[in-house]
Each structure stands twice: as C-alpha cells, then as structure tokens.
C-alpha cells in the first residue's frame, strides 16, 4: 500500500461521521492501526515501500494498544463478506476472541432472521447497487457468540486499495443505550401523565402504550391489584397493528387467579419466557401462536414494598433472558410503580383538595388569605360576595380596596391592628364594598406559615343584616314594652285605687278578686321591665355608671327593698358590716342583690334565715347569699342563669318570678368584669354568689386568698 | 292645687283624675293633646302640669317648648310622664328644667304625694 493509498483510506474514513470523532482522538495513531489491520498479512504488505513498512512495524505495538482500548469495535470485511480483521472491542461486543472471527463470514455476526441465505445475498447486502452509497450509519441487530441478539449501531465505509475493494465497519453496542432510552421513554410518558392531571385509571392505557413501544413489544397488558379484594384486574391492553384481536379478547376474559400475571402476583417475582406458547394459559396460547409471539416478560410492579400491579410484554422476536435486559425490564416496572405511587398520591391529594376547595367555596362564611404584604391570595365566593366583587377581581389586589377610606392610606397599619385584635378572636370591623358602601363585618384571623412565608386567613361575616335585625328587635322590644306600659298604667291604677278603698269600700269577695288582679298586673309590669332591662343590657344600650361605691351601702339599700317581703314570708335577713369598696354601678349592683335576696326569701321556709356573707378573692369581692330552701340540682346550676330557666316550670306562677331575674344578674355582673354562680345541694339550701372588682383593697382586710364558695363562712368579714 | 293632665290616652287621664282628685283632693283639668294642653294651660293657669312624653301631634318636648314660649304659661312647673325606661330618659328630660319625671305605670295611691312633693321641692 502506497502512501497515496493510505491517504485514500484516511479520506474514506474521515468522511464517515462516526469515524470523524474517533479519528480526532486517535489522530495519526489510528491511521497506523488501520494500516496494520489492512495489511496484517504478509501478502498485503507486499508493494509497500520499505520505509513505510518499517514505520508501520515500529508503531504497531503502540497503535494496537490504542485501537484495542477504543470503546468502538472495528471490523474489516472483504468484498466477499469474509472478515479480515477485528479489533479487541469488536471481539468483546460479539463475545469472541478476535482471532476466532478472522476469515469467517460476516453472517456469523448476524441474527438468523436477517442473515442472507447465500453468498449472492451477502454480496447484494454489501453492494446495494449502482448509485447507492454504502456509507451510512444505521441501527441493526447483532448476534453474539452465545446466540443472544442485541442492538448495535454501525457505520460502514467502502474503501478501495488499488483494485481491491473492502469495507470497514465501526460498531457500537447500543443495547445499554436503548435500555436507557426505553427507561427514559417510560419516565417521560409517566411524567406527562402525571402533569396532565386527570384520573390515573384513564392514564394507564397511554402509559402502557409508551412502555410497550419503548420495549419494542407487540403485545402488552397491565393488571392492577384491587385494593379491596387483593385480586388482579386487567386495566389496560395494548397491541401493535400486527396482532389480531383474538389475544386481546382472550386476555380480557382471563381469570385473575390462574393466569400468568396471577402467578407472578402470587410468587412476587417476574417470569421470562422464550417459549411463550408453552407458558401461556391455554386460552391465550393459541392466539399467541397464531400471532407469532415468542418471547414474554411478565413482571411485578412494586409500590411501597408491595406488588400493586403486574405488567406483561410479548414480542414476536426471540429474545434471550439476559441479565441487563431483565434488569431494564425490572427497572421499567419499578418506574411504573413509582408512577402509580405518585399518581395515587396525587389522586388522593387532588380528591382532598377538591373536597377542601368545595367546602371553602360553599362556606357561607367569607374566607380571605393575605400575605405579609397585604396582597390577597385566596378569596372564596362568599367573601367576594360580601365585598361585592368577583373572586377574580380580588386575587392579587391589595387589601386596601376592602378597607374604608379613612383606613386606606395605611392598610398595613390596619392589618397590624387587625392582627393584634382579631387573631384568634371574633371582632367587629368596618369594610368597604365595591360600590363604596361601608358596612360592618365580623372578622376572626388565623395565622399560618407556608413555604412562601407567613399568611393570614380572615374569616369574614357580613353583619349589616344582623345589625338591621338587632335594631329591629330592639325597636320592637322597646315599642312593645312601651305599648304594654300604657294599658298597664290604667290597669294597675284602677286596681290600685280599688284595692286601697279609694273608690269606696268593696265587699270581701270583690276585695279578694281585686287583689289577685292587682298582683298579676304588677307581675306583668315587672316582666315588661325585666325584658326591657335584659334586652338593653345585652345589646349594650344600657351603659354601666361605674363609681367607687361602699359595698355596705349597696347591701343596706338592697336589704331595705327586700325587708318587707322577708317579713311577709317570715324569713330573717342577716348580713355583715363591711368596709369593702367596689368599682360598680351602684343601682345595678343593688338590683343584683335584691334579685338574689328576694329569690332566697321566696324559696326559704317560714322561720328560716337568709344570710349574706362578704369575702375576698384576690382583687375581687365576693358576696354570697345563703338560704335554706330546697336547693338547686346540679343539672340546673348553669341553666338557671339563662333566660326563662327555672328549676320548676311552675316557679314563675307560684313564686311570682319572671324567669329573667338571674339572667339579668348574670349580665350585670359580667359587665362589671365579674362572675356569678351557685353552690347547692338539693334539700340543703343554696348559696348564690357573685364577684365584682374591689376598688381599693382595704388594709383592714387580710387576704387569705380565694375562698371557695361553701367554705366562705369562715373567711367572711365583720 | 290645680293640676293639668296632658295625655292622649283617655284611660290614663281618668286614672290620673281619680287618683289626684279622689285621693289627693286636687282640682284636675285634662287635655288630650299637646296643642290642647298649651291652650288649657293658658286658660286654666294650673299649679302644675303632668305631661305625657309620647303623644301623636305635638309630643311632650314640643308641648313643653310651646308652654315655655308663652309668657302666661312659661313658669308653670311641668312633670313629665314617660313609659320609657327612666334611667335612659330621666337625665335628658331633667336637663329641660322640669319639676320632675315620673315613670308609667305609676302607683295611683302614691301619685298625689309624689306630685305634691315635686311641686313643693320647686
């Protein structure tokens, strides 16, 4: 081979894209290697200049080492298809020692299916005809010495050395790469399905198609393990156009327990068969044979350590059960497992999200979420409705647009104030609707942290309607009580004059009737007064007139009011002298005490005593009224402080109460910042107590801490 | 003592009359409205006027203003009668420099004594 011939080889090689890179790496060393490979026999070395032969020999060892260490295999074939040279990587790729291949037909490296039947066919393969270039890169299947078929990429170059024509193939085993590609295809399909949203079940056929095509299968099916029964159910079937419908039918009709996927589920490990027809269930074996399916892989799909599905791939090509192939299939199965796991998680998340969203959307209460910069991030329809906007109009807006004009300049300050007041509490605020209307609303805030930082959730309720109703109710109560008072004035006046004898003497029976009428007229008046009082106390219409008051004076005034009644009932009143001063509305406190005392008198047996004690607990004064009545059963001890709640339904009639007295007492005491309650044992009397703030703790009183009711007697003043 | 009772409710005027005249031995004249009250006051020159607060037409306050506007009636002491809660209305009404405020329903036995006391206090 002359130098010019060598240059021709180099040119031919250089024009092959795969070889370009190779040449770049190997530079002149590779040229030497080719020289070696092409002139490895003495006969072919003939004609070379002695200088060139010597140079080639000198570099042989070095070059050989380089070539043998290239990942790609290099094979040279003569015009007749006989292998002339093989480098070490090429030998490794096909599982031969290089010298085993030299001289053999290239057909030994081809799977029988692609192998030309005779030498003519082989020649035709190498020389496809005038005008068609053989220089190309393509993917073909190779046959290893052990009989396994594998994908390989080959770049073939045609070369001319003098009159001789031969071919060089640069080979690359891409079985790893195609597995990797398959894995990537599956991953991609899974990702697409996951991000597309929707139901997992509906996504399964698409996923199966991607997986099956990636595996170059002809038929595939996916079986899901049902959560309730633990049995398999065929979730998706895919087949290439070449496969008849019979196998699909047969697969769909399989009995889950006894079929091949069922066996895989039971044993927990995959099955690889290259004799598919023998291993399949009878129902499918025939169809598979007709379709020419030969190899099958049936694999468990693990999710969280358990088999969640079984997937099967059938192909018409014979495929040996090689470790890397099985590994790839298993990797893909576990990829599907991950997909199922995530998809199920997503499904559950979506379902719970949907549930939550629908709760939030259908709440009557408004919900607003704002970030630390007062930007509204979430609004439910109720909140948008309250403020007169559409939800879309509010998201992304500054909170300022919901705040009345006088707060608008400083919405952050508004938020800070709102936080300090409304966090975890229900408070009342003024808001601004889209149409500019300012309206009252109830706000309670809760705080939570997100990845994006702190968020505030505001629960909003429109109060304008409730306020209107309150106003109406108050007006109604005021009107009714006023309208009742007018006729009651005439009634009470007439009866009072009659019973007092101011209009002349009455017969005895008439006197009795008039007395009954008068007593009940008075009861009606008290009831009217109590209703109005309670209403005004509870709506805040009645403001307390607080002052520092001597408790002694309050006690005295209350005693004065009740004394007549006590005498009438034959009950003795006793009370202490006290120096305590309270911060209270004197008239209201008298009202409370009169109420408790008159109750005590009413329910005390004739000849008994009603005893008042005063004690101290921290900065509060406790006043306790003890009677010897029938007592209050524990079940009623809370309820009796509510409106129209009495121990006996007949009490109002028999004892002349209105059922509102204790509710009024409770409201008054609570408005003082105090507390009210009862301690009682049925049959052994009751102690009604209340506590109100002490004005200035008198030095004269030594505090012994809080005296629990019942033990109060020992701790009383006086 | 001559007392003018101004109230739109006939029955209340009658009870007032029974109480003040029968029990209290006072002379009682009546008016069924604010405007009639102003006329009767000018004509009768009573020693005191019991004036209902809520009336159709001229209400108690307007009637009081009418009385004060006439030289002949401006000095007659007025006692308001109200069906509204005293703690709510009382302080505001007393600011109008009236002789007193009495709550409905009143006690007919006590009424003459209370009226007399309020008028004497003045």
PDB file of N, CA, C and O in Angstrom, chain A residues 481-483 485-498 500 502-503 525 529 532-533 536 541-542 588, chain B residues 7 9 11-12 14-16 18-19 22-23 52 54 82-89 103-109:
ATOM      1  N   UNK A 481     -92.726  47.080  74.874  1.00  0.00           N
ATOM      2  CA  UNK A 481     -92.771  47.341  76.311  1.00  0.00           C
ATOM      3  C   UNK A 481     -93.447  48.684  76.582  1.00  0.00           C
ATOM      4  O   UNK A 481     -94.172  48.829  77.551  1.00  0.00           O
ATOM      5  N   UNK A 482     -93.247  49.626  75.683  1.00  0.00           N
ATOM      6  CA  UNK A 482     -93.930  50.901  75.855  1.00  0.00           C
ATOM      7  C   UNK A 482     -95.436  50.733  75.658  1.00  0.00           C
ATOM      8  O   UNK A 482     -96.240  51.213  76.457  1.00  0.00           O
ATOM      9  N   UNK A 483     -95.775  49.994  74.604  1.00  0.00           N
ATOM     10  CA  UNK A 483     -97.196  49.802  74.321  1.00  0.00           C
ATOM     11  C   UNK A 483     -97.875  49.012  75.428  1.00  0.00           C
ATOM     12  O   UNK A 483     -99.067  49.167  75.655  1.00  0.00           O
ATOM     13  N   UNK A 485     -96.943  49.205  78.582  1.00  0.00           N
ATOM     14  CA  UNK A 485     -96.996  50.038  79.785  1.00  0.00           C
ATOM     15  C   UNK A 485     -98.235  50.928  79.831  1.00  0.00           C
ATOM     16  O   UNK A 485     -98.758  51.207  80.908  1.00  0.00           O
ATOM     17  N   UNK A 486     -98.653  51.372  78.668  1.00  0.00           N
ATOM     18  CA  UNK A 486     -99.789  52.289  78.650  1.00  0.00           C
ATOM     19  C   UNK A 486    -101.061  51.611  79.194  1.00  0.00           C
ATOM     20  O   UNK A 486    -101.636  52.101  80.167  1.00  0.00           O
ATOM     21  N   UNK A 487    -101.440  50.437  78.627  1.00  0.00           N
ATOM     22  CA  UNK A 487    -102.613  49.797  79.244  1.00  0.00           C
ATOM     23  C   UNK A 487    -102.359  49.339  80.679  1.00  0.00           C
ATOM     24  O   UNK A 487    -103.271  49.353  81.504  1.00  0.00           O
ATOM     25  N   UNK A 488    -101.097  48.959  80.954  1.00  0.00           N
ATOM     26  CA  UNK A 488    -100.800  48.508  82.321  1.00  0.00           C
ATOM     27  C   UNK A 488    -100.954  49.652  83.320  1.00  0.00           C
ATOM     28  O   UNK A 488    -101.323  49.431  84.477  1.00  0.00           O
ATOM     29  N   UNK A 489    -100.696  50.860  82.870  1.00  0.00           N
ATOM     30  CA  UNK A 489    -100.839  52.013  83.746  1.00  0.00           C
ATOM     31  C   UNK A 489    -102.307  52.155  84.171  1.00  0.00           C
ATOM     32  O   UNK A 489    -102.604  52.337  85.360  1.00  0.00           O
ATOM     33  N   UNK A 490    -103.196  52.025  83.192  1.00  0.00           N
ATOM     34  CA  UNK A 490    -104.624  52.132  83.503  1.00  0.00           C
ATOM     35  C   UNK A 490    -105.068  50.985  84.411  1.00  0.00           C
ATOM     36  O   UNK A 490    -105.788  51.176  85.386  1.00  0.00           O
ATOM     37  N   UNK A 491    -104.577  49.787  84.048  1.00  0.00           N
ATOM     38  CA  UNK A 491    -104.980  48.588  84.808  1.00  0.00           C
ATOM     39  C   UNK A 491    -104.518  48.683  86.251  1.00  0.00           C
ATOM     40  O   UNK A 491    -105.290  48.508  87.196  1.00  0.00           O
ATOM     41  N   UNK A 492    -103.231  48.941  86.374  1.00  0.00           N
ATOM     42  CA  UNK A 492    -102.652  48.999  87.709  1.00  0.00           C
ATOM     43  C   UNK A 492    -103.272  50.135  88.501  1.00  0.00           C
ATOM     44  O   UNK A 492    -103.554  50.004  89.705  1.00  0.00           O
ATOM     45  N   UNK A 493    -103.490  51.283  87.832  1.00  0.00           N
ATOM     46  CA  UNK A 493    -104.073  52.441  88.509  1.00  0.00           C
ATOM     47  C   UNK A 493    -105.452  52.120  89.037  1.00  0.00           C
ATOM     48  O   UNK A 493    -105.739  52.344  90.228  1.00  0.00           O
ATOM     49  N   UNK A 494    -106.280  51.530  88.179  1.00  0.00           N
ATOM     50  CA  UNK A 494    -107.649  51.220  88.597  1.00  0.00           C
ATOM     51  C   UNK A 494    -107.656  50.247  89.757  1.00  0.00           C
ATOM     52  O   UNK A 494    -108.341  50.436  90.761  1.00  0.00           O
ATOM     53  N   UNK A 495    -106.874  49.182  89.590  1.00  0.00           N
ATOM     54  CA  UNK A 495    -106.867  48.146  90.629  1.00  0.00           C
ATOM     55  C   UNK A 495    -106.291  48.677  91.937  1.00  0.00           C
ATOM     56  O   UNK A 495    -106.773  48.342  93.018  1.00  0.00           O
ATOM     57  N   UNK A 496    -105.272  49.512  91.794  1.00  0.00           N
ATOM     58  CA  UNK A 496    -104.656  50.093  92.991  1.00  0.00           C
ATOM     59  C   UNK A 496    -105.655  50.942  93.759  1.00  0.00           C
ATOM     60  O   UNK A 496    -105.753  50.840  94.990  1.00  0.00           O
ATOM     61  N   UNK A 497    -106.388  51.749  93.034  1.00  0.00           N
ATOM     62  CA  UNK A 497    -107.372  52.618  93.673  1.00  0.00           C
ATOM     63  C   UNK A 497    -108.474  51.791  94.325  1.00  0.00           C
ATOM     64  O   UNK A 497    -108.881  52.039  95.448  1.00  0.00           O
ATOM     65  N   UNK A 498    -108.907  50.743  93.609  1.00  0.00           N
ATOM     66  CA  UNK A 498    -109.959  49.864  94.134  1.00  0.00           C
ATOM     67  C   UNK A 498    -109.500  49.169  95.407  1.00  0.00           C
ATOM     68  O   UNK A 498    -110.168  49.205  96.431  1.00  0.00           O
ATOM     69  N   UNK A 500    -107.178  49.853  97.407  1.00  0.00           N
ATOM     70  CA  UNK A 500    -106.855  50.735  98.522  1.00  0.00           C
ATOM     71  C   UNK A 500    -108.129  51.317  99.150  1.00  0.00           C
ATOM     72  O   UNK A 500    -108.068  52.035 100.134  1.00  0.00           O
ATOM     73  N   UNK A 502    -109.945  53.555  97.813  1.00  0.00           N
ATOM     74  CA  UNK A 502    -110.028  54.972  97.487  1.00  0.00           C
ATOM     75  C   UNK A 502    -111.349  55.286  96.784  1.00  0.00           C
ATOM     76  O   UNK A 502    -111.773  56.436  96.730  1.00  0.00           O
ATOM     77  N   UNK A 503    -111.958  54.236  96.228  1.00  0.00           N
ATOM     78  CA  UNK A 503    -113.198  54.469  95.488  1.00  0.00           C
ATOM     79  C   UNK A 503    -114.390  53.901  96.267  1.00  0.00           C
ATOM     80  O   UNK A 503    -115.400  53.528  95.681  1.00  0.00           O
ATOM     81  N   UNK A 525     -96.055  44.012  84.923  1.00  0.00           N
ATOM     82  CA  UNK A 525     -95.203  45.214  84.859  1.00  0.00           C
ATOM     83  C   UNK A 525     -93.734  44.840  85.080  1.00  0.00           C
ATOM     84  O   UNK A 525     -92.841  45.262  84.346  1.00  0.00           O
ATOM     85  N   UNK A 529     -90.649  45.222  82.506  1.00  0.00           N
ATOM     86  CA  UNK A 529     -89.413  45.919  82.887  1.00  0.00           C
ATOM     87  C   UNK A 529     -88.190  45.027  82.722  1.00  0.00           C
ATOM     88  O   UNK A 529     -87.151  45.463  82.229  1.00  0.00           O
ATOM     89  N   UNK A 532     -87.192  44.452  79.068  1.00  0.00           N
ATOM     90  CA  UNK A 532     -86.556  45.640  78.515  1.00  0.00           C
ATOM     91  C   UNK A 532     -85.145  45.811  79.090  1.00  0.00           C
ATOM     92  O   UNK A 532     -84.194  46.111  78.361  1.00  0.00           O
ATOM     93  N   UNK A 533     -85.047  45.574  80.390  1.00  0.00           N
ATOM     94  CA  UNK A 533     -83.729  45.678  81.046  1.00  0.00           C
ATOM     95  C   UNK A 533     -82.717  44.732  80.419  1.00  0.00           C
ATOM     96  O   UNK A 533     -81.606  45.130  80.059  1.00  0.00           O
ATOM     97  N   UNK A 536     -81.702  45.634  76.951  1.00  0.00           N
ATOM     98  CA  UNK A 536     -80.820  46.799  76.888  1.00  0.00           C
ATOM     99  C   UNK A 536     -79.436  46.468  77.429  1.00  0.00           C
ATOM    100  O   UNK A 536     -78.425  46.960  76.925  1.00  0.00           O
ATOM    101  N   UNK A 541     -77.118  48.756  75.198  1.00  0.00           N
ATOM    102  CA  UNK A 541     -77.818  50.053  75.213  1.00  0.00           C
ATOM    103  C   UNK A 541     -77.770  50.648  76.613  1.00  0.00           C
ATOM    104  O   UNK A 541     -77.826  51.864  76.782  1.00  0.00           O
ATOM    105  N   UNK A 542     -77.685  49.770  77.586  1.00  0.00           N
ATOM    106  CA  UNK A 542     -77.628  50.240  78.964  1.00  0.00           C
ATOM    107  C   UNK A 542     -76.171  50.253  79.412  1.00  0.00           C
ATOM    108  O   UNK A 542     -75.549  49.216  79.559  1.00  0.00           O
ATOM    109  N   UNK A 588     -77.222  49.185  89.760  1.00  0.00           N
ATOM    110  CA  UNK A 588     -77.274  47.851  89.141  1.00  0.00           C
ATOM    111  C   UNK A 588     -76.864  46.768  90.130  1.00  0.00           C
ATOM    112  O   UNK A 588     -77.381  45.655  90.098  1.00  0.00           O
TER     113      UNK A 588
ATOM    114  N   UNK B   7    -102.471  64.018  78.238  1.00  0.00           N
ATOM    115  CA  UNK B   7    -102.167  62.643  77.778  1.00  0.00           C
ATOM    116  C   UNK B   7    -103.163  62.270  76.704  1.00  0.00           C
ATOM    117  O   UNK B   7    -104.351  62.593  76.827  1.00  0.00           O
ATOM    118  N   UNK B   9    -104.121  59.312  76.027  1.00  0.00           N
ATOM    119  CA  UNK B   9    -104.902  58.135  76.450  1.00  0.00           C
ATOM    120  C   UNK B   9    -105.981  58.566  77.440  1.00  0.00           C
ATOM    121  O   UNK B   9    -105.677  59.007  78.555  1.00  0.00           O
ATOM    122  N   UNK B  11    -107.978  56.757  79.235  1.00  0.00           N
ATOM    123  CA  UNK B  11    -107.989  55.986  80.489  1.00  0.00           C
ATOM    124  C   UNK B  11    -106.936  56.484  81.469  1.00  0.00           C
ATOM    125  O   UNK B  11    -107.155  56.503  82.675  1.00  0.00           O
ATOM    126  N   UNK B  12    -105.815  56.875  80.924  1.00  0.00           N
ATOM    127  CA  UNK B  12    -104.749  57.338  81.812  1.00  0.00           C
ATOM    128  C   UNK B  12    -105.146  58.676  82.436  1.00  0.00           C
ATOM    129  O   UNK B  12    -104.913  58.925  83.626  1.00  0.00           O
ATOM    130  N   UNK B  14    -108.116  59.514  83.083  1.00  0.00           N
ATOM    131  CA  UNK B  14    -109.166  59.227  84.074  1.00  0.00           C
ATOM    132  C   UNK B  14    -108.570  58.678  85.366  1.00  0.00           C
ATOM    133  O   UNK B  14    -108.983  59.052  86.459  1.00  0.00           O
ATOM    134  N   UNK B  15    -107.606  57.775  85.212  1.00  0.00           N
ATOM    135  CA  UNK B  15    -106.947  57.221  86.407  1.00  0.00           C
ATOM    136  C   UNK B  15    -106.256  58.352  87.160  1.00  0.00           C
ATOM    137  O   UNK B  15    -106.325  58.446  88.394  1.00  0.00           O
ATOM    138  N   UNK B  16    -105.577  59.216  86.374  1.00  0.00           N
ATOM    139  CA  UNK B  16    -104.896  60.362  86.994  1.00  0.00           C
ATOM    140  C   UNK B  16    -105.884  61.228  87.761  1.00  0.00           C
ATOM    141  O   UNK B  16    -105.613  61.648  88.892  1.00  0.00           O
ATOM    142  N   UNK B  18    -108.845  60.264  88.984  1.00  0.00           N
ATOM    143  CA  UNK B  18    -109.321  59.526  90.160  1.00  0.00           C
ATOM    144  C   UNK B  18    -108.312  59.640  91.300  1.00  0.00           C
ATOM    145  O   UNK B  18    -108.664  59.864  92.446  1.00  0.00           O
ATOM    146  N   UNK B  19    -107.052  59.445  90.910  1.00  0.00           N
ATOM    147  CA  UNK B  19    -106.020  59.441  91.935  1.00  0.00           C
ATOM    148  C   UNK B  19    -105.841  60.836  92.548  1.00  0.00           C
ATOM    149  O   UNK B  19    -105.900  61.001  93.771  1.00  0.00           O
ATOM    150  N   UNK B  22    -109.658  62.263  93.732  1.00  0.00           N
ATOM    151  CA  UNK B  22    -110.275  61.492  94.812  1.00  0.00           C
ATOM    152  C   UNK B  22    -109.387  61.343  96.017  1.00  0.00           C
ATOM    153  O   UNK B  22    -109.819  61.558  97.143  1.00  0.00           O
ATOM    154  N   UNK B  23    -108.149  60.901  95.748  1.00  0.00           N
ATOM    155  CA  UNK B  23    -107.246  60.630  96.871  1.00  0.00           C
ATOM    156  C   UNK B  23    -106.546  61.897  97.338  1.00  0.00           C
ATOM    157  O   UNK B  23    -106.388  62.113  98.532  1.00  0.00           O
ATOM    158  N   UNK B  52     -97.513  63.966  79.309  1.00  0.00           N
ATOM    159  CA  UNK B  52     -97.060  62.698  78.717  1.00  0.00           C
ATOM    160  C   UNK B  52     -95.999  62.996  77.655  1.00  0.00           C
ATOM    161  O   UNK B  52     -96.087  63.981  76.934  1.00  0.00           O
ATOM    162  N   UNK B  54     -94.801  60.783  75.092  1.00  0.00           N
ATOM    163  CA  UNK B  54     -95.050  60.306  73.724  1.00  0.00           C
ATOM    164  C   UNK B  54     -96.507  60.468  73.361  1.00  0.00           C
ATOM    165  O   UNK B  54     -97.381  59.758  73.859  1.00  0.00           O
ATOM    166  N   UNK B  82     -93.490  59.295  81.593  1.00  0.00           N
ATOM    167  CA  UNK B  82     -92.920  58.537  80.463  1.00  0.00           C
ATOM    168  C   UNK B  82     -93.038  57.036  80.657  1.00  0.00           C
ATOM    169  O   UNK B  82     -92.894  56.531  81.769  1.00  0.00           O
ATOM    170  N   UNK B  83     -93.306  56.363  79.543  1.00  0.00           N
ATOM    171  CA  UNK B  83     -93.356  54.890  79.570  1.00  0.00           C
ATOM    172  C   UNK B  83     -91.999  54.301  79.212  1.00  0.00           C
ATOM    173  O   UNK B  83     -91.809  53.102  79.206  1.00  0.00           O
ATOM    174  N   UNK B  84     -91.059  55.184  78.876  1.00  0.00           N
ATOM    175  CA  UNK B  84     -89.716  54.695  78.545  1.00  0.00           C
ATOM    176  C   UNK B  84     -88.904  54.490  79.827  1.00  0.00           C
ATOM    177  O   UNK B  84     -89.224  55.083  80.851  1.00  0.00           O
ATOM    178  N   UNK B  85     -87.854  53.696  79.746  1.00  0.00           N
ATOM    179  CA  UNK B  85     -87.072  53.453  80.968  1.00  0.00           C
ATOM    180  C   UNK B  85     -86.520  54.764  81.531  1.00  0.00           C
ATOM    181  O   UNK B  85     -85.965  55.562  80.778  1.00  0.00           O
ATOM    182  N   UNK B  86     -86.680  54.934  82.834  1.00  0.00           N
ATOM    183  CA  UNK B  86     -86.271  56.188  83.470  1.00  0.00           C
ATOM    184  C   UNK B  86     -84.771  56.441  83.348  1.00  0.00           C
ATOM    185  O   UNK B  86     -84.344  57.564  83.112  1.00  0.00           O
ATOM    186  N   UNK B  87     -83.972  55.363  83.512  1.00  0.00           N
ATOM    187  CA  UNK B  87     -82.514  55.585  83.507  1.00  0.00           C
ATOM    188  C   UNK B  87     -82.052  56.082  82.151  1.00  0.00           C
ATOM    189  O   UNK B  87     -81.030  56.721  82.010  1.00  0.00           O
ATOM    190  N   UNK B  88     -82.839  55.760  81.138  1.00  0.00           N
ATOM    191  CA  UNK B  88     -82.465  56.148  79.785  1.00  0.00           C
ATOM    192  C   UNK B  88     -82.930  57.567  79.486  1.00  0.00           C
ATOM    193  O   UNK B  88     -82.196  58.360  78.891  1.00  0.00           O
ATOM    194  N   UNK B  89     -84.171  57.869  79.926  1.00  0.00           N
ATOM    195  CA  UNK B  89     -84.790  59.137  79.551  1.00  0.00           C
ATOM    196  C   UNK B  89     -84.617  60.213  80.624  1.00  0.00           C
ATOM    197  O   UNK B  89     -84.481  61.387  80.303  1.00  0.00           O
ATOM    198  N   UNK B 103     -92.423  57.743  86.144  1.00  0.00           N
ATOM    199  CA  UNK B 103     -92.499  56.618  85.203  1.00  0.00           C
ATOM    200  C   UNK B 103     -93.898  56.033  85.174  1.00  0.00           C
ATOM    201  O   UNK B 103     -94.581  55.950  86.193  1.00  0.00           O
ATOM    202  N   UNK B 104     -94.322  55.647  83.995  1.00  0.00           N
ATOM    203  CA  UNK B 104     -95.545  54.839  83.861  1.00  0.00           C
ATOM    204  C   UNK B 104     -95.113  53.386  83.959  1.00  0.00           C
ATOM    205  O   UNK B 104     -94.049  53.039  83.434  1.00  0.00           O
ATOM    206  N   UNK B 105     -95.851  52.477  84.478  1.00  0.00           N
ATOM    207  CA  UNK B 105     -97.122  52.727  85.161  1.00  0.00           C
ATOM    208  C   UNK B 105     -96.879  53.315  86.555  1.00  0.00           C
ATOM    209  O   UNK B 105     -96.040  52.769  87.281  1.00  0.00           O
ATOM    210  N   UNK B 106     -97.583  54.355  86.894  1.00  0.00           N
ATOM    211  CA  UNK B 106     -97.403  54.947  88.224  1.00  0.00           C
ATOM    212  C   UNK B 106     -98.319  54.260  89.225  1.00  0.00           C
ATOM    213  O   UNK B 106     -99.290  53.596  88.863  1.00  0.00           O
ATOM    214  N   UNK B 107     -97.988  54.470  90.508  1.00  0.00           N
ATOM    215  CA  UNK B 107     -98.812  53.904  91.583  1.00  0.00           C
ATOM    216  C   UNK B 107     -99.859  54.963  91.940  1.00  0.00           C
ATOM    217  O   UNK B 107     -99.506  56.046  92.413  1.00  0.00           O
ATOM    218  N   UNK B 108    -101.139  54.697  91.690  1.00  0.00           N
ATOM    219  CA  UNK B 108    -102.172  55.733  91.869  1.00  0.00           C
ATOM    220  C   UNK B 108    -102.305  56.171  93.336  1.00  0.00           C
ATOM    221  O   UNK B 108    -102.740  57.284  93.608  1.00  0.00           O
ATOM    222  N   UNK B 109    -101.927  55.287  94.248  1.00  0.00           N
ATOM    223  CA  UNK B 109    -102.027  55.641  95.666  1.00  0.00           C
ATOM    224  C   UNK B 109    -100.936  56.653  96.023  1.00  0.00           C
ATOM    225  O   UNK B 109    -101.148  57.568  96.809  1.00  0.00           O
TER     226      UNK B 109
END
